[in-house]
Structure formats: C-alpha cells, structure tokens
C-alpha cells in the first residue's frame, strides 16, 4: 500500500509546501502513515507517547465531528517528532463512502508562514526598504513568524536581543530550533494593541529597542486571534521626508534668485 500511494502524497506535500502529511485510523487512533517517517509513525494518539501533542488534539477534534467538511487547526507548538521545531497542524476527516475511516493531518512549518510574511524574503522588492517588515504575534505574546532581522543576520539579532534582556535559555532555544517563533516575547505597543483587538498606527520602540512607526491590527487564523504588524524604522521613514525638504529648499534657493533677476530684467 505504501509503495502504491507514497509517491502521490510526497508530490502533494512538495507541491503545496507541507512539512508532512499524516493519516490516522479513526477507530484505533494509530498513526498508519506519514511522509517523513517521523517518530509518531506507528504510535497511538490515544494511548501512546504523543497523547498530549497538538497532533492528538487535532485528531480528537476531527474524530468527534463526524463531518466530511470539518477542519481543525492547532496553534504552533514545538513539536517533538520534528525535533522541537515550531509546527502547525490542520486536520480533516476521511470518508470511504458513508464510512468515517480516518483523519488526514497536514503539518505546516513556520518557514511556510515566514515566506508568506516576507514575500519570500524579498522585502526591498515589495517596497519595505532596508528596515521594513511584517510579522505575526500570538496570544502568548511570542512571534508566529520570524522577524526580518533574524532571517537576515541571526548572530547580530541574537546579540542585540541579549543586550535587550533576552535570557541565555531563550537564546539557546532559538539557536536549537532555528527561529524565535514561540520563544521570544513581543510586548510592544503595537503587538499588545493588536492582540487586544485594536487597529491603528503608532510610534514606539520595537522588540529591538529601535524607534519605529508601525501599523497593527488583529487577524483571525483558524480559531486563533493573532496580531499582524507592519513597521519601519523611524530613521528610514523620516529620511525620505528630510530629503524632500532638503530638495525643496535647494530648489527654492535656485529659483528665487533666477525669478528675481528675470523680474528685474523684464
């Protein structure tokens, strides 16, 4: 059976960027298939080592539904079968005719969300300049997508974060998982406002302690209320305004004498 179907599932995962595709027998709770052959394969989600995992919670929710169109989401969690990397799970029911036979679960890595939030790391191409970025924050006040400055220069980012009070334990965790998602707190004005259901634009110091101008709003992802933020450093934002003012003064300095001389000649 594996030989017959595995290639199709693997192609599906590659095409849509899924980290893994898992199938669970609805009657027993046994994980009967996954693409990556992670540690959950062959375990039981009702009695085995992963009964408290997000995968088991999604399975139980889908199993209770008995609905062919039911979809269940989990929030990101440091998922043990993926060596603690942040993983989101989406589950739905599988029917054979009228018989409810299984639960199909897709694993989404935070890299998929990162690519969405960073336009595949092409910040400058989409008008974000050298310091602009967008990112997501969860209800626990930690990142749900990786910040730009971590993706561009992880060592410098961690150095600045430590200077701003990030503990060595959290720094080690970021190094181990390769992302600040679920680890680094984000308790800025914009993040707290967005998670409180507010929408607006404000000036404040961001998670690096750098003055920024940011717009924020709440956003629903599945059953979860996250915060969506878009921000840019004040120095970069205001440099354009200063450059425009300087150009206008220069233009005025050139035009006023020219107009005066023209007027006197006429």
PDB file of C-alpha atoms in Angstrom:
ATOM      1  CA  UNK A   1       0.000   0.000   0.000  1.00  0.00           C
ATOM      2  CA  UNK A   2       2.867   2.366   0.865  1.00  0.00           C
ATOM      3  CA  UNK A   3       4.582   1.628  -2.425  1.00  0.00           C
ATOM      4  CA  UNK A   4       1.392   2.388  -4.342  1.00  0.00           C
ATOM      5  CA  UNK A   5       0.441   5.682  -2.676  1.00  0.00           C
ATOM      6  CA  UNK A   6       3.552   7.221  -1.085  1.00  0.00           C
ATOM      7  CA  UNK A   7       4.811   8.926  -4.254  1.00  0.00           C
ATOM      8  CA  UNK A   8       1.484  10.730  -4.719  1.00  0.00           C
ATOM      9  CA  UNK A   9       1.442  12.048  -1.160  1.00  0.00           C
ATOM     10  CA  UNK A  10       5.086  13.096  -1.367  1.00  0.00           C
ATOM     11  CA  UNK A  11       4.364  15.038  -4.558  1.00  0.00           C
ATOM     12  CA  UNK A  12       1.359  16.687  -2.915  1.00  0.00           C
ATOM     13  CA  UNK A  13       3.477  17.770   0.072  1.00  0.00           C
ATOM     14  CA  UNK A  14       6.204  19.170  -2.176  1.00  0.00           C
ATOM     15  CA  UNK A  15       3.712  20.992  -4.402  1.00  0.00           C
ATOM     16  CA  UNK A  16       1.952  22.777  -1.538  1.00  0.00           C
ATOM     17  CA  UNK A  17       4.921  23.086   0.826  1.00  0.00           C
ATOM     18  CA  UNK A  18       3.616  20.816   3.603  1.00  0.00           C
ATOM     19  CA  UNK A  19       6.174  19.630   6.113  1.00  0.00           C
ATOM     20  CA  UNK A  20       4.390  16.309   6.433  1.00  0.00           C
ATOM     21  CA  UNK A  21       1.097  14.538   5.698  1.00  0.00           C
ATOM     22  CA  UNK A  22      -0.197  12.137   8.346  1.00  0.00           C
ATOM     23  CA  UNK A  23      -3.034   9.598   8.253  1.00  0.00           C
ATOM     24  CA  UNK A  24      -4.609   8.243  11.447  1.00  0.00           C
ATOM     25  CA  UNK A  25      -7.034   5.341  11.759  1.00  0.00           C
ATOM     26  CA  UNK A  26     -10.186   6.768  13.308  1.00  0.00           C
ATOM     27  CA  UNK A  27     -11.184   3.576  15.124  1.00  0.00           C
ATOM     28  CA  UNK A  28      -7.889   2.854  16.867  1.00  0.00           C
ATOM     29  CA  UNK A  29      -6.024   6.181  16.922  1.00  0.00           C
ATOM     30  CA  UNK A  30      -2.992   4.553  15.264  1.00  0.00           C
ATOM     31  CA  UNK A  31      -0.789   6.706  13.024  1.00  0.00           C
ATOM     32  CA  UNK A  32      -0.724   4.457   9.964  1.00  0.00           C
ATOM     33  CA  UNK A  33       1.150   6.719   7.543  1.00  0.00           C
ATOM     34  CA  UNK A  34       3.288   9.812   7.260  1.00  0.00           C
ATOM     35  CA  UNK A  35       5.613  11.011   4.533  1.00  0.00           C
ATOM     36  CA  UNK A  36       8.692  11.848   6.583  1.00  0.00           C
ATOM     37  CA  UNK A  37       8.621   8.707   8.786  1.00  0.00           C
ATOM     38  CA  UNK A  38       8.863  10.788  11.951  1.00  0.00           C
ATOM     39  CA  UNK A  39       8.669   9.238  15.420  1.00  0.00           C
ATOM     40  CA  UNK A  40       4.880   9.467  15.572  1.00  0.00           C
ATOM     41  CA  UNK A  41       4.524   6.826  12.824  1.00  0.00           C
ATOM     42  CA  UNK A  42       3.178   3.627  14.365  1.00  0.00           C
ATOM     43  CA  UNK A  43       2.264   5.260  17.673  1.00  0.00           C
ATOM     44  CA  UNK A  44      -1.225   5.629  19.088  1.00  0.00           C
ATOM     45  CA  UNK A  45      -2.574   9.160  19.606  1.00  0.00           C
ATOM     46  CA  UNK A  46      -4.983   7.988  22.318  1.00  0.00           C
ATOM     47  CA  UNK A  47      -2.593   5.954  24.490  1.00  0.00           C
ATOM     48  CA  UNK A  48       0.937   6.488  23.119  1.00  0.00           C
ATOM     49  CA  UNK A  49       3.745   8.994  23.808  1.00  0.00           C
ATOM     50  CA  UNK A  50       2.107  11.856  21.888  1.00  0.00           C
ATOM     51  CA  UNK A  51      -1.321  11.887  23.532  1.00  0.00           C
ATOM     52  CA  UNK A  52      -0.733  15.475  24.764  1.00  0.00           C
ATOM     53  CA  UNK A  53       0.566  16.760  21.440  1.00  0.00           C
ATOM     54  CA  UNK A  54      -1.197  19.118  19.050  1.00  0.00           C
ATOM     55  CA  UNK A  55      -1.477  16.207  16.622  1.00  0.00           C
ATOM     56  CA  UNK A  56      -3.501  14.198  19.158  1.00  0.00           C
ATOM     57  CA  UNK A  57      -5.730  17.211  19.945  1.00  0.00           C
ATOM     58  CA  UNK A  58      -6.475  17.753  16.252  1.00  0.00           C
ATOM     59  CA  UNK A  59      -7.217  14.030  15.850  1.00  0.00           C
ATOM     60  CA  UNK A  60      -9.669  14.042  18.770  1.00  0.00           C
ATOM     61  CA  UNK A  61     -11.482  17.139  17.486  1.00  0.00           C
ATOM     62  CA  UNK A  62     -11.870  15.707  13.979  1.00  0.00           C
ATOM     63  CA  UNK A  63     -12.850  12.317  15.388  1.00  0.00           C
ATOM     64  CA  UNK A  64     -15.699  13.892  17.369  1.00  0.00           C
ATOM     65  CA  UNK A  65     -17.038  15.822  14.378  1.00  0.00           C
ATOM     66  CA  UNK A  66     -18.286  13.056  12.060  1.00  0.00           C
ATOM     67  CA  UNK A  67     -18.489  15.832   9.439  1.00  0.00           C
ATOM     68  CA  UNK A  68     -16.968  15.315   5.949  1.00  0.00           C
ATOM     69  CA  UNK A  69     -16.246  19.060   5.697  1.00  0.00           C
ATOM     70  CA  UNK A  70     -14.857  19.556   9.197  1.00  0.00           C
ATOM     71  CA  UNK A  71     -11.447  21.259   9.556  1.00  0.00           C
ATOM     72  CA  UNK A  72      -9.474  21.639  12.769  1.00  0.00           C
ATOM     73  CA  UNK A  73      -6.439  23.864  13.377  1.00  0.00           C
ATOM     74  CA  UNK A  74      -3.774  23.769  16.045  1.00  0.00           C
ATOM     75  CA  UNK A  75      -1.670  26.730  17.030  1.00  0.00           C
ATOM     76  CA  UNK A  76       2.079  26.448  16.531  1.00  0.00           C
ATOM     77  CA  UNK A  77       3.844  24.289  19.076  1.00  0.00           C
ATOM     78  CA  UNK A  78       7.392  22.994  19.499  1.00  0.00           C
ATOM     79  CA  UNK A  79       6.594  19.598  18.028  1.00  0.00           C
ATOM     80  CA  UNK A  80       8.686  16.722  19.377  1.00  0.00           C
ATOM     81  CA  UNK A  81       8.647  14.479  16.258  1.00  0.00           C
ATOM     82  CA  UNK A  82      10.199  17.409  14.298  1.00  0.00           C
ATOM     83  CA  UNK A  83      12.913  17.849  16.953  1.00  0.00           C
ATOM     84  CA  UNK A  84      11.110  20.719  18.639  1.00  0.00           C
ATOM     85  CA  UNK A  85      10.668  22.914  15.561  1.00  0.00           C
ATOM     86  CA  UNK A  86       7.526  25.114  15.516  1.00  0.00           C
ATOM     87  CA  UNK A  87       4.764  23.242  13.692  1.00  0.00           C
ATOM     88  CA  UNK A  88       1.106  23.990  12.951  1.00  0.00           C
ATOM     89  CA  UNK A  89      -1.351  21.193  12.202  1.00  0.00           C
ATOM     90  CA  UNK A  90      -4.516  21.180  10.107  1.00  0.00           C
ATOM     91  CA  UNK A  91      -6.793  18.132  10.216  1.00  0.00           C
ATOM     92  CA  UNK A  92      -9.859  16.944   8.335  1.00  0.00           C
ATOM     93  CA  UNK A  93     -11.977  13.813   8.105  1.00  0.00           C
ATOM     94  CA  UNK A  94     -11.610  10.977   5.566  1.00  0.00           C
ATOM     95  CA  UNK A  95     -14.664   9.000   4.422  1.00  0.00           C
ATOM     96  CA  UNK A  96     -14.930   5.793   2.419  1.00  0.00           C
ATOM     97  CA  UNK A  97     -18.417   6.269   1.040  1.00  0.00           C
ATOM     98  CA  UNK A  98     -20.538   6.879   4.147  1.00  0.00           C
ATOM     99  CA  UNK A  99     -17.986   5.300   6.478  1.00  0.00           C
ATOM    100  CA  UNK A 100     -15.789   7.602   8.580  1.00  0.00           C
ATOM    101  CA  UNK A 101     -12.424   5.816   8.368  1.00  0.00           C
ATOM    102  CA  UNK A 102      -9.620   8.232   9.144  1.00  0.00           C
ATOM    103  CA  UNK A 103      -8.188  11.639   9.918  1.00  0.00           C
ATOM    104  CA  UNK A 104      -5.879  13.397   7.470  1.00  0.00           C
ATOM    105  CA  UNK A 105      -3.439  15.834   9.096  1.00  0.00           C
ATOM    106  CA  UNK A 106      -1.179  18.324   7.339  1.00  0.00           C
ATOM    107  CA  UNK A 107       1.878  19.734   9.093  1.00  0.00           C
ATOM    108  CA  UNK A 108       2.805  23.332   8.289  1.00  0.00           C
ATOM    109  CA  UNK A 109       6.251  24.547   9.303  1.00  0.00           C
ATOM    110  CA  UNK A 110       6.862  28.145  10.360  1.00  0.00           C
ATOM    111  CA  UNK A 111       9.002  28.512   7.213  1.00  0.00           C
ATOM    112  CA  UNK A 112       5.783  28.436   5.152  1.00  0.00           C
ATOM    113  CA  UNK A 113       4.369  31.321   7.211  1.00  0.00           C
ATOM    114  CA  UNK A 114       7.735  33.133   7.024  1.00  0.00           C
ATOM    115  CA  UNK A 115       7.708  33.003   3.222  1.00  0.00           C
ATOM    116  CA  UNK A 116       4.192  34.424   3.189  1.00  0.00           C
ATOM    117  CA  UNK A 117       5.000  37.256   5.607  1.00  0.00           C
ATOM    118  CA  UNK A 118       8.301  38.213   3.946  1.00  0.00           C
ATOM    119  CA  UNK A 119       7.317  37.782   0.267  1.00  0.00           C
ATOM    120  CA  UNK A 120       9.964  35.027   0.122  1.00  0.00           C
ATOM    121  CA  UNK A 121      12.452  37.394   1.839  1.00  0.00           C
ATOM    122  CA  UNK A 122      12.176  39.996  -0.929  1.00  0.00           C
ATOM    123  CA  UNK A 123      11.487  42.928   1.375  1.00  0.00           C
ATOM    124  CA  UNK A 124      13.058  45.566  -0.871  1.00  0.00           C
ATOM    125  CA  UNK A 125      11.221  44.303  -3.953  1.00  0.00           C
ATOM    126  CA  UNK A 126       7.846  44.913  -2.295  1.00  0.00           C
ATOM    127  CA  UNK A 127       8.724  48.401  -1.020  1.00  0.00           C
ATOM    128  CA  UNK A 128       9.821  47.606   2.553  1.00  0.00           C
ATOM    129  CA  UNK A 129      13.187  49.327   2.173  1.00  0.00           C
ATOM    130  CA  UNK A 130      16.093  48.309   4.390  1.00  0.00           C
ATOM    131  CA  UNK A 131      14.200  48.091   7.698  1.00  0.00           C
ATOM    132  CA  UNK A 132      10.522  47.493   6.910  1.00  0.00           C
ATOM    133  CA  UNK A 133       8.890  44.182   7.819  1.00  0.00           C
ATOM    134  CA  UNK A 134       5.619  42.449   8.623  1.00  0.00           C
ATOM    135  CA  UNK A 135       5.196  39.731  11.234  1.00  0.00           C
ATOM    136  CA  UNK A 136       2.628  37.866  13.338  1.00  0.00           C
ATOM    137  CA  UNK A 137       2.295  37.660  17.117  1.00  0.00           C
ATOM    138  CA  UNK A 138       0.299  35.009  19.012  1.00  0.00           C
ATOM    139  CA  UNK A 139      -1.890  35.304  22.102  1.00  0.00           C
ATOM    140  CA  UNK A 140       1.045  34.234  24.259  1.00  0.00           C
ATOM    141  CA  UNK A 141       2.903  37.391  23.090  1.00  0.00           C
ATOM    142  CA  UNK A 142       5.539  35.494  21.120  1.00  0.00           C
ATOM    143  CA  UNK A 143       6.319  35.504  17.411  1.00  0.00           C
ATOM    144  CA  UNK A 144       4.284  33.407  14.978  1.00  0.00           C
ATOM    145  CA  UNK A 145       6.539  34.374  12.060  1.00  0.00           C
ATOM    146  CA  UNK A 146      10.255  35.087  12.092  1.00  0.00           C
ATOM    147  CA  UNK A 147      11.309  38.752  12.154  1.00  0.00           C
ATOM    148  CA  UNK A 148      13.273  40.146   9.219  1.00  0.00           C
ATOM    149  CA  UNK A 149      16.382  40.965  11.215  1.00  0.00           C
ATOM    150  CA  UNK A 150      16.714  37.386  12.445  1.00  0.00           C
ATOM    151  CA  UNK A 151      16.381  35.991   8.922  1.00  0.00           C
ATOM    152  CA  UNK A 152      18.957  38.445   7.560  1.00  0.00           C
ATOM    153  CA  UNK A 153      21.570  38.161  10.320  1.00  0.00           C
ATOM    154  CA  UNK A 154      20.826  35.654  13.121  1.00  0.00           C
ATOM    155  CA  UNK A 155      24.076  36.250  15.042  1.00  0.00           C
ATOM    156  CA  UNK A 156      23.649  40.019  15.166  1.00  0.00           C
ATOM    157  CA  UNK A 157      19.977  39.620  16.014  1.00  0.00           C
ATOM    158  CA  UNK A 158      20.698  37.343  18.991  1.00  0.00           C
ATOM    159  CA  UNK A 159      23.457  39.663  20.195  1.00  0.00           C
ATOM    160  CA  UNK A 160      21.093  42.648  20.208  1.00  0.00           C
ATOM    161  CA  UNK A 161      18.334  40.580  21.822  1.00  0.00           C
ATOM    162  CA  UNK A 162      20.654  39.572  24.667  1.00  0.00           C
ATOM    163  CA  UNK A 163      21.627  43.197  25.166  1.00  0.00           C
ATOM    164  CA  UNK A 164      17.911  43.974  25.466  1.00  0.00           C
ATOM    165  CA  UNK A 165      17.454  41.364  28.193  1.00  0.00           C
ATOM    166  CA  UNK A 166      16.663  38.100  26.376  1.00  0.00           C
ATOM    167  CA  UNK A 167      17.783  35.235  28.622  1.00  0.00           C
ATOM    168  CA  UNK A 168      20.527  32.802  27.649  1.00  0.00           C
ATOM    169  CA  UNK A 169      17.998  29.957  27.895  1.00  0.00           C
ATOM    170  CA  UNK A 170      15.827  31.557  25.216  1.00  0.00           C
ATOM    171  CA  UNK A 171      18.868  32.367  23.065  1.00  0.00           C
ATOM    172  CA  UNK A 172      19.923  28.703  23.207  1.00  0.00           C
ATOM    173  CA  UNK A 173      16.378  27.637  22.317  1.00  0.00           C
ATOM    174  CA  UNK A 174      16.360  29.958  19.286  1.00  0.00           C
ATOM    175  CA  UNK A 175      19.686  28.521  18.134  1.00  0.00           C
ATOM    176  CA  UNK A 176      18.397  24.962  18.610  1.00  0.00           C
ATOM    177  CA  UNK A 177      15.124  25.432  16.707  1.00  0.00           C
ATOM    178  CA  UNK A 178      16.452  27.957  14.182  1.00  0.00           C
ATOM    179  CA  UNK A 179      13.714  30.535  14.838  1.00  0.00           C
ATOM    180  CA  UNK A 180      12.412  32.944  17.535  1.00  0.00           C
ATOM    181  CA  UNK A 181       8.853  31.673  16.888  1.00  0.00           C
ATOM    182  CA  UNK A 182       7.183  30.594  20.181  1.00  0.00           C
ATOM    183  CA  UNK A 183      10.273  31.685  22.108  1.00  0.00           C
ATOM    184  CA  UNK A 184      10.951  35.424  22.014  1.00  0.00           C
ATOM    185  CA  UNK A 185       8.417  37.693  23.780  1.00  0.00           C
ATOM    186  CA  UNK A 186       6.961  40.608  21.798  1.00  0.00           C
ATOM    187  CA  UNK A 187       5.250  43.031  24.165  1.00  0.00           C
ATOM    188  CA  UNK A 188       5.461  46.227  22.149  1.00  0.00           C
ATOM    189  CA  UNK A 189       2.670  48.800  21.969  1.00  0.00           C
ATOM    190  CA  UNK A 190       1.603  47.557  18.533  1.00  0.00           C
ATOM    191  CA  UNK A 191       1.602  43.859  19.499  1.00  0.00           C
ATOM    192  CA  UNK A 192      -0.397  44.414  22.700  1.00  0.00           C
ATOM    193  CA  UNK A 193      -2.880  46.663  20.907  1.00  0.00           C
ATOM    194  CA  UNK A 194      -3.421  44.195  18.050  1.00  0.00           C
ATOM    195  CA  UNK A 195      -3.960  41.298  20.456  1.00  0.00           C
ATOM    196  CA  UNK A 196      -6.474  43.465  22.332  1.00  0.00           C
ATOM    197  CA  UNK A 197      -8.484  43.764  19.115  1.00  0.00           C
ATOM    198  CA  UNK A 198      -7.360  47.275  18.186  1.00  0.00           C
ATOM    199  CA  UNK A 199      -6.325  48.635  14.783  1.00  0.00           C
ATOM    200  CA  UNK A 200      -4.112  51.681  14.358  1.00  0.00           C
ATOM    201  CA  UNK A 201      -0.734  53.287  13.675  1.00  0.00           C
ATOM    202  CA  UNK A 202       1.706  54.414  16.336  1.00  0.00           C
ATOM    203  CA  UNK A 203       5.327  55.313  17.061  1.00  0.00           C
ATOM    204  CA  UNK A 204       7.204  53.318  19.699  1.00  0.00           C
ATOM    205  CA  UNK A 205      10.312  51.202  20.289  1.00  0.00           C
ATOM    206  CA  UNK A 206      10.122  47.741  18.754  1.00  0.00           C
ATOM    207  CA  UNK A 207      11.417  44.384  20.030  1.00  0.00           C
ATOM    208  CA  UNK A 208      14.989  45.569  19.245  1.00  0.00           C
ATOM    209  CA  UNK A 209      14.561  48.775  21.235  1.00  0.00           C
ATOM    210  CA  UNK A 210      14.655  50.802  17.983  1.00  0.00           C
ATOM    211  CA  UNK A 211      12.128  53.650  17.378  1.00  0.00           C
ATOM    212  CA  UNK A 212       9.691  52.622  14.628  1.00  0.00           C
ATOM    213  CA  UNK A 213       6.419  53.643  13.038  1.00  0.00           C
ATOM    214  CA  UNK A 214       4.049  50.671  12.942  1.00  0.00           C
ATOM    215  CA  UNK A 215       0.553  49.800  11.812  1.00  0.00           C
ATOM    216  CA  UNK A 216      -1.210  46.931  13.562  1.00  0.00           C
ATOM    217  CA  UNK A 217      -4.468  45.009  13.552  1.00  0.00           C
ATOM    218  CA  UNK A 218      -5.931  41.753  14.878  1.00  0.00           C
ATOM    219  CA  UNK A 219      -6.151  38.883  12.410  1.00  0.00           C
ATOM    220  CA  UNK A 220      -8.006  35.570  12.670  1.00  0.00           C
ATOM    221  CA  UNK A 221      -6.112  32.448  11.626  1.00  0.00           C
ATOM    222  CA  UNK A 222      -8.383  29.451  12.010  1.00  0.00           C
ATOM    223  CA  UNK A 223      -9.773  29.714  15.555  1.00  0.00           C
ATOM    224  CA  UNK A 224      -6.899  31.904  16.748  1.00  0.00           C
ATOM    225  CA  UNK A 225      -6.716  35.674  17.183  1.00  0.00           C
ATOM    226  CA  UNK A 226      -3.228  36.830  16.272  1.00  0.00           C
ATOM    227  CA  UNK A 227      -1.726  40.263  15.822  1.00  0.00           C
ATOM    228  CA  UNK A 228      -0.488  41.454  12.417  1.00  0.00           C
ATOM    229  CA  UNK A 229       2.109  44.229  12.397  1.00  0.00           C
ATOM    230  CA  UNK A 230       3.834  46.200   9.636  1.00  0.00           C
ATOM    231  CA  UNK A 231       6.610  48.549  10.687  1.00  0.00           C
ATOM    232  CA  UNK A 232       9.640  50.517   9.533  1.00  0.00           C
ATOM    233  CA  UNK A 233      12.437  52.286  11.399  1.00  0.00           C
ATOM    234  CA  UNK A 234      11.740  55.966  12.030  1.00  0.00           C
ATOM    235  CA  UNK A 235      15.178  56.941  10.732  1.00  0.00           C
ATOM    236  CA  UNK A 236      14.448  55.375   7.346  1.00  0.00           C
ATOM    237  CA  UNK A 237      10.886  56.679   7.182  1.00  0.00           C
ATOM    238  CA  UNK A 238      11.796  60.250   8.074  1.00  0.00           C
ATOM    239  CA  UNK A 239      14.929  60.288   5.937  1.00  0.00           C
ATOM    240  CA  UNK A 240      12.686  60.466   2.869  1.00  0.00           C
ATOM    241  CA  UNK A 241      10.796  63.404   4.338  1.00  0.00           C
ATOM    242  CA  UNK A 242      14.062  65.177   5.216  1.00  0.00           C
ATOM    243  CA  UNK A 243      15.422  64.502   1.741  1.00  0.00           C
ATOM    244  CA  UNK A 244      12.284  66.003   0.187  1.00  0.00           C
ATOM    245  CA  UNK A 245      12.537  69.083   2.422  1.00  0.00           C
ATOM    246  CA  UNK A 246      16.213  69.488   1.532  1.00  0.00           C
ATOM    247  CA  UNK A 247      15.452  69.225  -2.174  1.00  0.00           C
ATOM    248  CA  UNK A 248      12.648  71.787  -1.882  1.00  0.00           C
ATOM    249  CA  UNK A 249      14.966  74.236  -0.073  1.00  0.00           C
ATOM    250  CA  UNK A 250      17.628  73.715  -2.720  1.00  0.00           C
ATOM    251  CA  UNK A 251      15.082  74.274  -5.466  1.00  0.00           C
ATOM    252  CA  UNK A 252      13.840  77.439  -3.749  1.00  0.00           C
ATOM    253  CA  UNK A 253      17.418  78.695  -3.331  1.00  0.00           C
ATOM    254  CA  UNK A 254      17.959  78.297  -7.071  1.00  0.00           C
ATOM    255  CA  UNK A 255      14.595  79.600  -8.239  1.00  0.00           C
ATOM    256  CA  UNK A 256      14.269  82.752  -6.097  1.00  0.00           C
ATOM    257  CA  UNK A 257      17.401  84.488  -7.467  1.00  0.00           C
ATOM    258  CA  UNK A 258      16.536  83.397 -11.008  1.00  0.00           C
ATOM    259  CA  UNK A 259      12.965  84.744 -10.732  1.00  0.00           C
ATOM    260  CA  UNK A 260      14.235  87.986  -9.146  1.00  0.00           C
ATOM    261  CA  UNK A 261      16.758  88.559 -11.960  1.00  0.00           C
ATOM    262  CA  UNK A 262      14.139  87.738 -14.592  1.00  0.00           C
ATOM    263  CA  UNK A 263      11.694  90.176 -12.993  1.00  0.00           C
ATOM    264  CA  UNK A 264      14.295  92.984 -12.849  1.00  0.00           C
ATOM    265  CA  UNK A 265      15.249  92.393 -16.489  1.00  0.00           C
ATOM    266  CA  UNK A 266      11.622  92.435 -17.626  1.00  0.00           C
TER     267      UNK A 266
END
